[in-house]
Amino acid sequence: MINKKESFKWDIKYLVKTFICLLVIFIFWVLPPVEPITSMGMKVIGVFIGTVLLLSIVDTIWPVFLSFLLLSMTGVMSLNEVIQGSLGNWIFAFVVASMIMTNALNESGFTARLTSKILTMKISRKSPWSFMFVYFGICYLVGCFMDQVPATAFFLAFSNEIINRIGYDAKSKFSNTLVLGSIFSVILGGAATPISHPLAILGIGIFEQTTQMEISLFEYMVYAVPTTLILLALLFAIIRFIIKPDVEKAKDLDVDKFSEDIKPMQLREKAIASIFFITVIFWVLPGVLQIFLPKDNLILMMLKKYSITFWAFLAVILLAFIRIDNKPLIDLKEEMNKKISWATIFFISIGVLLGSAVSNEGVGLNDFVILKLRPIIDNSSTMLVVLLFALGTCTLTNFSSNVSTITIMTGVAASIAMVSPSLSPQALCITTTMCGSLAYVLPSSFAPIAMLHADDNSDSNLIIKIGILMVVLSGIGASLIGYNILAN
């Protein structure tokens, strides 16, 4: 056997895209500064834009490490500060812990049990439309507590099982709308809460680093849950009254079959689910209690002393320590080595770092944005400004990555809101964060949408058409519902 001679070889398109991104960085490094942006600021902006491009069109891993080095060379922070602001940030640790919790809940069988339980409820049996409405609701509910990627994988498989049992073919409107509605519902659920959702945590982190203010998980949910529930209802209305799939075959669906393979709940599953949901309660409890208790209340002060990361770490410890039949609830070593999406976590960490770098006072970008946009903001109504941010973010996130969109738009929103007395910084930044999580249209925008386009039962043209409509409705909904709930 003759060994093939090795040689250095790259795909020409890969090299061209990489070269263009690096050229963008170089141009900003040699351009004269535009006041009030500083010379250092031009370099930082170049790294920011170049990194976003590299992450979007070249690779999602190695540009992270390149940006670490380049940022340290700009002078905005040392390499140690770069590491501390990304890998050493609380968001990095929290996302790892929440992923472990989510994986444990899913692997315990609780997700499948919850889905089957709700689908066999009395309301699900009334009609095919009742079944579809309930199904989208459970997709939304699971999406609230689980990362959208594993939730998408689960519900695509579950949707395909429903389609096969009923007997629809892949090109039928029923098949197309069932998978579309299920994954759009997961995405809405993922935008509704920061629980186990790195994108929401990314936006909160950028807001906190930019403004030195806080957004509690409860505040985020007060804004996002009502908004996404109304969007969920609108999604169902679009399917029911505009697409109008033929549901005749679904009338004979035996929903009891979905619970045939579900075994009685065992102690392990009960323990994992209990730890997960008790932890979620501690995450949102301070925000709930501060509505009813004075700020100096001892219980409230004690709970605020411990961050959401503290409770996430405690949950991971309990999951690894508690044993049933001498076997831990989770094999933490296996989770860390094989089941954690480190690529996603590093991707999120650079988003937080870039947001922090470009908002640094020495960069001058905040002053530049305020200088250019302040006259427009001052001469426009509050709702028009919020609507522009919401629609702009929804549109951008459907063409570029969610991380890039949230990083850019939340940073700009925070800078603008801090100098505008009519705007609520928290509400505006939750607007850009939630809208940045709502990708519906293109495969390049979000992994769940890429998975949806690739599914055999999907119709890409339908996804794009309904996706564009949902983009518009999401921007309007965030402005009229979510912002007003929290700002007022």
CSV table of C-alpha atoms in Angstrom, one decimal:
chain,number,residue,atom,x,y,z
A,1,MET,CA,0.0,0.0,0.0
A,2,ILE,CA,1.4,3.4,-1.1
A,3,ASN,CA,0.8,6.2,1.3
A,4,LYS,CA,-0.6,9.3,-0.3
A,5,LYS,CA,1.8,12.2,-0.1
A,6,GLU,CA,0.6,15.0,2.2
A,7,SER,CA,0.6,18.6,1.2
A,8,PHE,CA,-0.7,21.9,2.6
A,9,LYS,CA,-4.0,22.7,0.8
A,10,TRP,CA,-6.9,25.0,1.5
A,11,ASP,CA,-10.2,25.5,-0.2
A,12,ILE,CA,-9.9,28.8,-2.2
A,13,LYS,CA,-13.3,30.1,-1.0
A,14,TYR,CA,-12.2,29.5,2.6
A,15,LEU,CA,-9.0,31.5,2.0
A,16,VAL,CA,-10.7,34.3,0.2
A,17,LYS,CA,-13.3,34.8,3.0
A,18,THR,CA,-10.6,34.6,5.6
A,19,PHE,CA,-8.5,37.2,3.8
A,20,ILE,CA,-11.4,39.6,3.4
A,21,CYS,CA,-12.2,39.4,7.1
A,22,LEU,CA,-8.5,40.0,8.1
A,23,LEU,CA,-8.4,42.9,5.5
A,24,VAL,CA,-11.3,44.6,7.3
A,25,ILE,CA,-9.4,44.4,10.6
A,26,PHE,CA,-6.2,45.8,8.9
A,27,ILE,CA,-8.0,48.7,7.3
A,28,PHE,CA,-9.4,49.8,10.7
A,29,TRP,CA,-6.0,49.5,12.2
A,30,VAL,CA,-4.5,52.0,9.7
A,31,LEU,CA,-7.4,54.3,9.2
A,32,PRO,CA,-7.2,57.7,11.0
A,33,PRO,CA,-9.7,57.9,14.0
A,34,VAL,CA,-13.0,59.7,13.5
A,35,GLU,CA,-13.7,61.8,16.6
A,36,PRO,CA,-14.8,61.1,19.3
A,37,ILE,CA,-13.5,57.5,18.4
A,38,THR,CA,-9.9,57.2,19.5
A,39,SER,CA,-7.0,55.5,17.6
A,40,MET,CA,-7.2,52.6,20.0
A,41,GLY,CA,-11.0,52.6,19.4
A,42,MET,CA,-10.5,52.2,15.6
A,43,LYS,CA,-8.5,49.1,16.2
A,44,VAL,CA,-11.0,47.7,18.7
A,45,ILE,CA,-13.9,48.3,16.2
A,46,GLY,CA,-11.9,46.6,13.5
A,47,VAL,CA,-11.4,43.6,15.7
A,48,PHE,CA,-15.1,43.6,16.5
A,49,ILE,CA,-16.3,43.8,12.9
A,50,GLY,CA,-13.6,41.3,11.7
A,51,THR,CA,-14.4,38.8,14.4
A,52,VAL,CA,-18.1,39.0,13.8
A,53,LEU,CA,-17.5,38.3,10.1
A,54,LEU,CA,-15.0,35.5,10.7
A,55,LEU,CA,-17.5,33.8,13.1
A,56,SER,CA,-20.3,34.3,10.7
A,57,ILE,CA,-18.8,33.1,7.4
A,58,VAL,CA,-15.5,31.3,8.1
A,59,ASP,CA,-15.4,29.4,11.4
A,60,THR,CA,-17.0,29.5,14.9
A,61,ILE,CA,-13.9,28.5,17.0
A,62,TRP,CA,-10.5,29.7,16.0
A,63,PRO,CA,-11.5,33.3,15.4
A,64,VAL,CA,-12.4,33.4,19.1
A,65,PHE,CA,-8.7,32.8,20.0
A,66,LEU,CA,-7.5,35.2,17.3
A,67,SER,CA,-9.7,38.0,18.7
A,68,PHE,CA,-8.2,37.3,22.2
A,69,LEU,CA,-4.8,38.1,20.9
A,70,LEU,CA,-5.8,41.0,18.7
A,71,LEU,CA,-7.8,42.7,21.5
A,72,SER,CA,-4.7,42.5,23.8
A,73,MET,CA,-2.7,44.1,21.1
A,74,THR,CA,-5.1,47.1,20.7
A,75,GLY,CA,-4.3,48.3,24.3
A,76,VAL,CA,-7.9,48.2,25.4
A,77,MET,CA,-7.1,45.4,27.8
A,78,SER,CA,-4.2,43.0,28.6
A,79,LEU,CA,-4.4,39.4,27.6
A,80,ASN,CA,-5.1,38.4,31.2
A,81,GLU,CA,-8.0,40.9,31.3
A,82,VAL,CA,-9.2,39.4,28.0
A,83,ILE,CA,-9.3,35.9,29.5
A,84,GLN,CA,-10.9,37.2,32.7
A,85,GLY,CA,-13.6,39.1,30.7
A,86,SER,CA,-14.5,36.0,28.5
A,87,LEU,CA,-13.5,32.6,29.9
A,88,GLY,CA,-13.4,34.0,33.5
A,89,ASN,CA,-16.8,35.8,33.2
A,90,TRP,CA,-19.7,34.5,35.2
A,91,ILE,CA,-21.7,33.9,32.0
A,92,PHE,CA,-19.2,31.2,30.9
A,93,ALA,CA,-19.6,29.3,34.1
A,94,PHE,CA,-23.3,29.7,34.3
A,95,VAL,CA,-23.9,28.5,30.7
A,96,VAL,CA,-21.8,25.3,31.5
A,97,ALA,CA,-23.7,24.6,34.6
A,98,SER,CA,-27.1,25.2,33.0
A,99,MET,CA,-26.2,22.9,30.1
A,100,ILE,CA,-25.4,20.1,32.5
A,101,MET,CA,-28.7,20.6,34.2
A,102,THR,CA,-30.6,20.6,30.9
A,103,ASN,CA,-28.8,17.5,29.7
A,104,ALA,CA,-29.6,15.7,32.9
A,105,LEU,CA,-33.3,16.6,32.7
A,106,ASN,CA,-33.6,15.5,29.1
A,107,GLU,CA,-31.7,12.2,29.6
A,108,SER,CA,-33.8,11.3,32.6
A,109,GLY,CA,-36.8,11.0,30.3
A,110,PHE,CA,-38.7,13.8,32.0
A,111,THR,CA,-39.0,15.8,28.7
A,112,ALA,CA,-40.6,12.9,26.8
A,113,ARG,CA,-42.9,12.2,29.8
A,114,LEU,CA,-44.1,15.8,30.0
A,115,THR,CA,-44.7,15.9,26.2
A,116,SER,CA,-46.7,12.6,26.2
A,117,LYS,CA,-48.6,13.6,29.4
A,118,ILE,CA,-49.8,16.9,27.9
A,119,LEU,CA,-50.6,15.4,24.5
A,120,THR,CA,-52.9,12.8,26.1
A,121,MET,CA,-54.9,15.4,28.0
A,122,LYS,CA,-58.6,15.7,27.4
A,123,ILE,CA,-58.3,19.0,25.5
A,124,SER,CA,-55.9,17.3,23.0
A,125,ARG,CA,-58.6,14.8,22.0
A,126,LYS,CA,-61.3,17.4,21.1
A,127,SER,CA,-60.1,18.0,17.5
A,128,PRO,CA,-57.0,18.0,15.3
A,129,TRP,CA,-56.7,21.7,15.8
A,130,SER,CA,-56.9,21.3,19.6
A,131,PHE,CA,-54.2,18.7,19.3
A,132,MET,CA,-52.0,21.0,17.2
A,133,PHE,CA,-52.5,23.9,19.6
A,134,VAL,CA,-51.6,21.8,22.6
A,135,TYR,CA,-48.6,20.4,20.8
A,136,PHE,CA,-47.2,23.8,20.0
A,137,GLY,CA,-47.8,24.8,23.6
A,138,ILE,CA,-45.7,21.9,24.9
A,139,CYS,CA,-43.0,22.7,22.4
A,140,TYR,CA,-43.0,26.3,23.8
A,141,LEU,CA,-43.0,25.1,27.4
A,142,VAL,CA,-40.0,22.7,26.9
A,143,GLY,CA,-38.3,25.5,25.0
A,144,CYS,CA,-38.6,27.7,28.0
A,145,PHE,CA,-36.4,25.4,30.1
A,146,MET,CA,-34.2,23.7,27.5
A,147,ASP,CA,-31.6,25.0,25.1
A,148,GLN,CA,-33.2,25.3,21.7
A,149,VAL,CA,-30.8,23.0,19.8
A,150,PRO,CA,-31.5,19.8,21.8
A,151,ALA,CA,-35.2,20.8,22.1
A,152,THR,CA,-35.3,21.2,18.3
A,153,ALA,CA,-33.8,17.7,17.8
A,154,PHE,CA,-36.3,16.2,20.2
A,155,PHE,CA,-39.4,17.8,18.6
A,156,LEU,CA,-38.3,17.2,15.0
A,157,ALA,CA,-38.1,13.5,15.8
A,158,PHE,CA,-41.4,13.7,17.7
A,159,SER,CA,-43.2,15.6,14.9
A,160,ASN,CA,-41.9,13.0,12.3
A,161,GLU,CA,-43.4,10.3,14.5
A,162,ILE,CA,-46.8,12.0,14.6
A,163,ILE,CA,-46.7,12.5,10.8
A,164,ASN,CA,-45.8,8.8,10.2
A,165,ARG,CA,-48.6,7.6,12.6
A,166,ILE,CA,-51.2,9.7,10.9
A,167,GLY,CA,-50.1,8.8,7.4
A,168,TYR,CA,-49.3,12.2,5.8
A,169,ASP,CA,-46.5,12.4,3.2
A,170,ALA,CA,-43.6,14.8,3.5
A,171,LYS,CA,-45.0,17.3,0.9
A,172,SER,CA,-48.3,17.8,2.6
A,173,LYS,CA,-49.2,21.1,4.2
A,174,PHE,CA,-50.0,19.3,7.5
A,175,SER,CA,-46.4,17.8,7.6
A,176,ASN,CA,-44.9,21.2,6.6
A,177,THR,CA,-46.8,23.2,9.2
A,178,LEU,CA,-46.5,20.7,12.0
A,179,VAL,CA,-42.7,20.8,11.9
A,180,LEU,CA,-42.6,24.5,11.3
A,181,GLY,CA,-45.0,25.3,14.1
A,182,SER,CA,-43.2,23.0,16.5
A,183,ILE,CA,-39.7,24.5,16.0
A,184,PHE,CA,-41.0,28.1,15.8
A,185,SER,CA,-42.7,27.4,19.2
A,186,VAL,CA,-39.4,26.1,20.6
A,187,ILE,CA,-37.7,29.3,19.5
A,188,LEU,CA,-40.3,31.4,21.1
A,189,GLY,CA,-40.0,29.4,24.3
A,190,GLY,CA,-36.2,29.8,24.2
A,191,ALA,CA,-36.6,33.6,23.9
A,192,ALA,CA,-39.1,33.7,26.8
A,193,THR,CA,-36.7,32.9,29.6
A,194,PRO,CA,-33.0,33.1,30.4
A,195,ILE,CA,-33.2,29.6,31.9
A,196,SER,CA,-30.6,27.4,30.2
A,197,HIS,CA,-30.5,29.9,27.3
A,198,PRO,CA,-27.0,31.3,26.6
A,199,LEU,CA,-28.4,34.0,24.2
A,200,ALA,CA,-30.5,35.6,26.9
A,201,ILE,CA,-27.7,35.4,29.4
A,202,LEU,CA,-25.4,37.0,26.8
A,203,GLY,CA,-27.7,40.0,26.4
A,204,ILE,CA,-28.0,40.4,30.2
A,205,GLY,CA,-24.2,40.2,30.6
A,206,ILE,CA,-23.6,42.9,27.9
A,207,PHE,CA,-26.2,45.2,29.5
A,208,GLU,CA,-24.6,44.7,33.0
A,209,GLN,CA,-21.0,45.3,31.7
A,210,THR,CA,-22.1,48.4,29.7
A,211,THR,CA,-24.3,50.1,32.2
A,212,GLN,CA,-23.2,48.7,35.6
A,213,MET,CA,-26.9,48.0,36.2
A,214,GLU,CA,-28.8,44.7,36.6
A,215,ILE,CA,-31.5,42.8,34.9
A,216,SER,CA,-33.0,40.0,37.0
A,217,LEU,CA,-34.3,36.8,35.5
A,218,PHE,CA,-37.7,37.7,36.8
A,219,GLU,CA,-37.7,41.1,35.0
A,220,TYR,CA,-36.7,39.4,31.8
A,221,MET,CA,-39.5,36.9,32.1
A,222,VAL,CA,-42.1,39.6,33.0
A,223,TYR,CA,-41.2,41.2,29.6
A,224,ALA,CA,-40.7,38.2,27.5
A,225,VAL,CA,-43.2,35.6,28.6
A,226,PRO,CA,-46.4,37.6,27.8
A,227,THR,CA,-44.8,38.8,24.5
A,228,THR,CA,-43.9,35.3,23.3
A,229,LEU,CA,-47.2,33.8,24.4
A,230,ILE,CA,-49.0,36.3,22.2
A,231,LEU,CA,-46.7,35.6,19.4
A,232,LEU,CA,-47.3,31.9,19.9
A,233,ALA,CA,-51.1,32.5,19.6
A,234,LEU,CA,-50.5,34.5,16.4
A,235,LEU,CA,-48.4,31.7,15.0
A,236,PHE,CA,-51.2,29.3,15.5
A,237,ALA,CA,-53.7,31.7,14.0
A,238,ILE,CA,-51.5,32.0,10.9
A,239,ILE,CA,-51.4,28.2,10.5
A,240,ARG,CA,-55.1,27.8,11.3
A,241,PHE,CA,-56.5,30.6,9.1
A,242,ILE,CA,-53.9,31.5,6.5
A,243,ILE,CA,-52.1,28.2,5.7
A,244,LYS,CA,-55.1,26.0,6.4
A,245,PRO,CA,-53.5,22.6,6.2
A,246,ASP,CA,-55.8,19.6,5.7
A,247,VAL,CA,-56.3,17.9,9.1
A,248,GLU,CA,-58.9,15.3,8.0
A,249,LYS,CA,-56.5,12.4,8.5
A,250,ALA,CA,-55.5,13.6,12.0
A,251,LYS,CA,-59.1,13.1,13.3
A,252,ASP,CA,-58.3,9.4,13.7
A,253,LEU,CA,-55.1,9.9,15.6
A,254,ASP,CA,-54.9,7.8,18.8
A,255,VAL,CA,-53.1,10.1,21.2
A,256,ASP,CA,-52.8,7.3,23.8
A,257,LYS,CA,-50.1,5.6,21.7
A,258,PHE,CA,-47.7,8.4,22.6
A,259,SER,CA,-47.7,7.2,26.2
A,260,GLU,CA,-47.3,3.5,25.5
A,261,ASP,CA,-43.5,3.5,25.8
A,262,ILE,CA,-43.4,5.8,28.9
A,263,LYS,CA,-42.6,3.8,32.0
A,264,PRO,CA,-43.6,4.8,35.5
A,265,MET,CA,-41.6,7.7,36.9
A,266,GLN,CA,-38.6,6.3,38.9
A,267,LEU,CA,-36.7,7.8,41.8
A,268,ARG,CA,-33.8,9.0,39.6
A,269,GLU,CA,-36.1,11.0,37.3
A,270,LYS,CA,-38.0,12.5,40.2
A,271,ALA,CA,-34.7,13.5,41.9
A,272,ILE,CA,-33.3,15.2,38.7
A,273,ALA,CA,-36.5,17.0,37.9
A,274,SER,CA,-36.9,18.2,41.5
A,275,ILE,CA,-33.3,19.6,41.6
A,276,PHE,CA,-33.8,21.3,38.2
A,277,PHE,CA,-37.1,23.0,39.1
A,278,ILE,CA,-36.1,24.0,42.6
A,279,THR,CA,-33.0,25.6,41.2
A,280,VAL,CA,-35.2,27.5,38.7
A,281,ILE,CA,-37.4,28.7,41.6
A,282,PHE,CA,-34.3,30.1,43.4
A,283,TRP,CA,-33.2,31.8,40.2
A,284,VAL,CA,-36.5,33.8,39.9
A,285,LEU,CA,-37.4,34.1,43.6
A,286,PRO,CA,-35.5,37.3,44.4
A,287,GLY,CA,-37.2,39.1,41.5
A,288,VAL,CA,-40.7,38.0,42.7
A,289,LEU,CA,-40.1,38.8,46.3
A,290,GLN,CA,-38.8,42.3,45.7
A,291,ILE,CA,-42.2,43.2,44.4
A,292,PHE,CA,-43.8,42.5,47.8
A,293,LEU,CA,-40.9,43.0,50.3
A,294,PRO,CA,-38.9,46.2,51.1
A,295,LYS,CA,-35.3,46.3,49.9
A,296,ASP,CA,-33.9,45.9,53.4
A,297,ASN,CA,-35.8,42.7,54.1
A,298,LEU,CA,-33.4,40.1,55.6
A,299,ILE,CA,-34.8,37.2,53.4
A,300,LEU,CA,-34.6,39.2,50.2
A,301,MET,CA,-31.1,40.5,51.1
A,302,MET,CA,-29.9,36.9,51.8
A,303,LEU,CA,-31.3,35.6,48.5
A,304,LYS,CA,-29.8,38.5,46.5
A,305,LYS,CA,-26.4,37.7,48.1
A,306,TYR,CA,-26.3,34.4,46.1
A,307,SER,CA,-26.3,34.8,42.3
A,308,ILE,CA,-28.0,32.5,39.8
A,309,THR,CA,-24.5,31.0,39.2
A,310,PHE,CA,-24.3,29.9,42.8
A,311,TRP,CA,-27.6,28.0,42.6
A,312,ALA,CA,-26.6,26.5,39.3
A,313,PHE,CA,-23.3,25.2,40.8
A,314,LEU,CA,-25.1,23.8,43.8
A,315,ALA,CA,-27.5,21.9,41.4
A,316,VAL,CA,-24.6,20.4,39.5
A,317,ILE,CA,-22.9,19.3,42.8
A,318,LEU,CA,-26.2,17.7,44.0
A,319,LEU,CA,-26.6,15.9,40.6
A,320,ALA,CA,-23.1,14.5,40.8
A,321,PHE,CA,-23.1,13.7,44.5
A,322,ILE,CA,-26.6,12.1,45.0
A,323,ARG,CA,-26.5,8.4,44.2
A,324,ILE,CA,-29.3,5.9,43.5
A,325,ASP,CA,-28.2,2.3,43.7
A,326,ASN,CA,-24.6,3.6,44.0
A,327,LYS,CA,-24.8,5.4,40.7
A,328,PRO,CA,-24.8,9.3,40.6
A,329,LEU,CA,-27.7,11.1,39.1
A,330,ILE,CA,-25.3,12.3,36.4
A,331,ASP,CA,-21.8,11.2,35.3
A,332,LEU,CA,-20.2,14.6,35.5
A,333,LYS,CA,-17.0,13.5,33.9
A,334,GLU,CA,-18.9,12.1,30.9
A,335,GLU,CA,-21.0,15.3,30.7
A,336,MET,CA,-18.0,17.5,30.7
A,337,ASN,CA,-16.0,15.5,28.3
A,338,LYS,CA,-18.6,14.4,25.8
A,339,LYS,CA,-21.9,16.3,26.1
A,340,ILE,CA,-21.1,19.9,26.7
A,341,SER,CA,-21.1,22.1,23.5
A,342,TRP,CA,-17.8,23.9,24.2
A,343,ALA,CA,-18.0,25.5,20.8
A,344,THR,CA,-21.2,27.2,21.7
A,345,ILE,CA,-19.9,28.4,25.1
A,346,PHE,CA,-16.7,29.9,23.6
A,347,PHE,CA,-18.9,31.5,20.9
A,348,ILE,CA,-21.0,33.1,23.7
A,349,SER,CA,-17.9,34.2,25.7
A,350,ILE,CA,-16.4,36.2,22.8
A,351,GLY,CA,-19.7,38.0,22.4
A,352,VAL,CA,-19.6,39.2,25.9
A,353,LEU,CA,-16.0,40.2,25.6
A,354,LEU,CA,-16.5,42.1,22.4
A,355,GLY,CA,-19.5,43.9,23.8
A,356,SER,CA,-17.4,45.0,26.8
A,357,ALA,CA,-14.4,46.0,24.6
A,358,VAL,CA,-16.3,48.3,22.2
A,359,SER,CA,-18.2,50.0,25.1
A,360,ASN,CA,-14.9,50.8,26.9
A,361,GLU,CA,-14.6,54.6,27.5
A,362,GLY,CA,-11.2,54.7,25.9
A,363,VAL,CA,-12.7,53.5,22.6
A,364,GLY,CA,-15.1,56.4,22.1
A,365,LEU,CA,-17.7,54.4,20.2
A,366,ASN,CA,-20.5,55.1,22.8
A,367,ASP,CA,-19.9,58.8,22.4
A,368,PHE,CA,-19.9,58.5,18.6
A,369,VAL,CA,-23.2,56.6,18.6
A,370,ILE,CA,-24.8,59.0,21.0
A,371,LEU,CA,-23.5,62.0,19.0
A,372,LYS,CA,-25.0,60.7,15.7
A,373,LEU,CA,-28.2,59.2,17.0
A,374,ARG,CA,-29.1,61.6,19.8
A,375,PRO,CA,-30.8,64.1,17.5
A,376,ILE,CA,-32.9,61.4,15.9
A,377,ILE,CA,-33.8,59.9,19.3
A,378,ASP,CA,-34.7,63.3,20.8
A,379,ASN,CA,-36.9,64.2,17.8
A,380,SER,CA,-38.7,60.8,17.7
A,381,SER,CA,-41.3,59.3,20.0
A,382,THR,CA,-40.2,56.7,22.5
A,383,MET,CA,-42.3,53.9,20.8
A,384,LEU,CA,-40.9,54.7,17.4
A,385,VAL,CA,-37.3,54.3,18.8
A,386,VAL,CA,-38.2,51.1,20.5
A,387,LEU,CA,-39.9,49.8,17.3
A,388,LEU,CA,-36.9,50.6,15.2
A,389,PHE,CA,-34.6,48.7,17.6
A,390,ALA,CA,-37.0,45.8,17.7
A,391,LEU,CA,-37.5,45.5,14.0
A,392,GLY,CA,-33.9,46.2,13.3
A,393,THR,CA,-32.8,43.4,15.7
A,394,CYS,CA,-35.3,40.9,14.4
A,395,THR,CA,-34.3,41.6,10.8
A,396,LEU,CA,-30.5,41.4,11.5
A,397,THR,CA,-30.7,38.2,13.5
A,398,ASN,CA,-32.3,36.5,10.6
A,399,PHE,CA,-29.4,37.2,8.3
A,400,SER,CA,-26.4,36.9,10.7
A,401,SER,CA,-25.7,34.9,13.9
A,402,ASN,CA,-27.8,35.5,17.0
A,403,VAL,CA,-24.6,36.1,19.1
A,404,SER,CA,-23.3,38.8,16.7
A,405,THR,CA,-26.8,40.5,16.6
A,406,ILE,CA,-27.3,40.6,20.3
A,407,THR,CA,-23.7,41.8,20.9
A,408,ILE,CA,-24.1,44.7,18.5
A,409,MET,CA,-27.7,45.8,19.1
A,410,THR,CA,-27.7,45.4,22.9
A,411,GLY,CA,-24.5,47.4,23.2
A,412,VAL,CA,-25.9,50.2,21.1
A,413,ALA,CA,-29.3,50.1,22.9
A,414,ALA,CA,-27.6,50.3,26.3
A,415,SER,CA,-25.5,53.4,25.2
A,416,ILE,CA,-28.6,55.2,23.8
A,417,ALA,CA,-30.9,54.4,26.7
A,418,MET,CA,-28.4,55.6,29.3
A,419,VAL,CA,-28.5,59.1,28.0
A,420,SER,CA,-32.2,59.3,27.0
A,421,PRO,CA,-34.5,60.0,29.9
A,422,SER,CA,-37.5,58.7,28.1
A,423,LEU,CA,-36.1,55.2,27.4
A,424,SER,CA,-35.9,52.4,30.0
A,425,PRO,CA,-32.4,50.8,29.7
A,426,GLN,CA,-33.6,47.5,31.0
A,427,ALA,CA,-36.7,47.3,28.8
A,428,LEU,CA,-34.8,48.4,25.7
A,429,CYS,CA,-32.0,46.0,26.2
A,430,ILE,CA,-34.4,43.1,26.8
A,431,THR,CA,-36.0,44.1,23.6
A,432,THR,CA,-32.8,43.7,21.6
A,433,THR,CA,-31.9,40.5,23.5
A,434,MET,CA,-35.2,38.8,23.1
A,435,CYS,CA,-35.6,39.9,19.4
A,436,GLY,CA,-32.0,38.7,18.8
A,437,SER,CA,-33.1,35.2,19.9
A,438,LEU,CA,-36.0,35.2,17.4
A,439,ALA,CA,-34.5,33.8,14.2
A,440,TYR,CA,-37.1,32.2,11.9
A,441,VAL,CA,-35.9,32.5,8.3
A,442,LEU,CA,-32.5,31.5,7.0
A,443,PRO,CA,-30.4,28.4,7.9
A,444,SER,CA,-27.4,30.7,8.5
A,445,SER,CA,-29.2,32.6,11.3
A,446,PHE,CA,-29.6,29.9,13.9
A,447,ALA,CA,-28.9,26.2,14.3
A,448,PRO,CA,-32.6,25.2,14.9
A,449,ILE,CA,-33.6,26.9,11.7
A,450,ALA,CA,-30.9,25.1,9.8
A,451,MET,CA,-32.1,21.8,11.3
A,452,LEU,CA,-35.7,22.8,10.3
A,453,HIS,CA,-34.8,23.5,6.7
A,454,ALA,CA,-32.9,20.2,6.5
A,455,ASP,CA,-35.8,18.1,7.8
A,456,ASP,CA,-37.6,15.8,5.3
A,457,ASN,CA,-41.0,17.1,6.3
A,458,SER,CA,-40.1,20.8,5.8
A,459,ASP,CA,-40.9,23.2,3.0
A,460,SER,CA,-38.2,25.9,2.9
A,461,ASN,CA,-40.3,28.3,0.9
A,462,LEU,CA,-43.0,28.1,3.6
A,463,ILE,CA,-40.5,28.6,6.3
A,464,ILE,CA,-39.2,31.7,4.7
A,465,LYS,CA,-42.7,33.2,4.0
A,466,ILE,CA,-44.0,32.5,7.5
A,467,GLY,CA,-40.6,33.4,9.0
A,468,ILE,CA,-40.7,36.9,7.4
A,469,LEU,CA,-44.2,37.4,8.7
A,470,MET,CA,-43.1,36.3,12.2
A,471,VAL,CA,-40.1,38.7,12.1
A,472,VAL,CA,-42.5,41.7,11.5
A,473,LEU,CA,-45.0,40.5,14.2
A,474,SER,CA,-42.1,39.9,16.7
A,475,GLY,CA,-40.7,43.4,16.3
A,476,ILE,CA,-44.2,44.9,16.7
A,477,GLY,CA,-45.1,42.6,19.6
A,478,ALA,CA,-41.8,43.4,21.5
A,479,SER,CA,-42.4,47.1,21.1
A,480,LEU,CA,-46.1,47.3,22.0
A,481,ILE,CA,-46.3,44.5,24.6
A,482,GLY,CA,-43.0,43.6,26.2
A,483,TYR,CA,-41.4,47.1,26.4
A,484,ASN,CA,-44.6,48.7,27.8
A,485,ILE,CA,-45.0,46.0,30.4
A,486,LEU,CA,-41.6,46.5,31.9
A,487,ALA,CA,-41.1,50.2,31.3
A,488,ASN,CA,-44.4,51.1,32.9
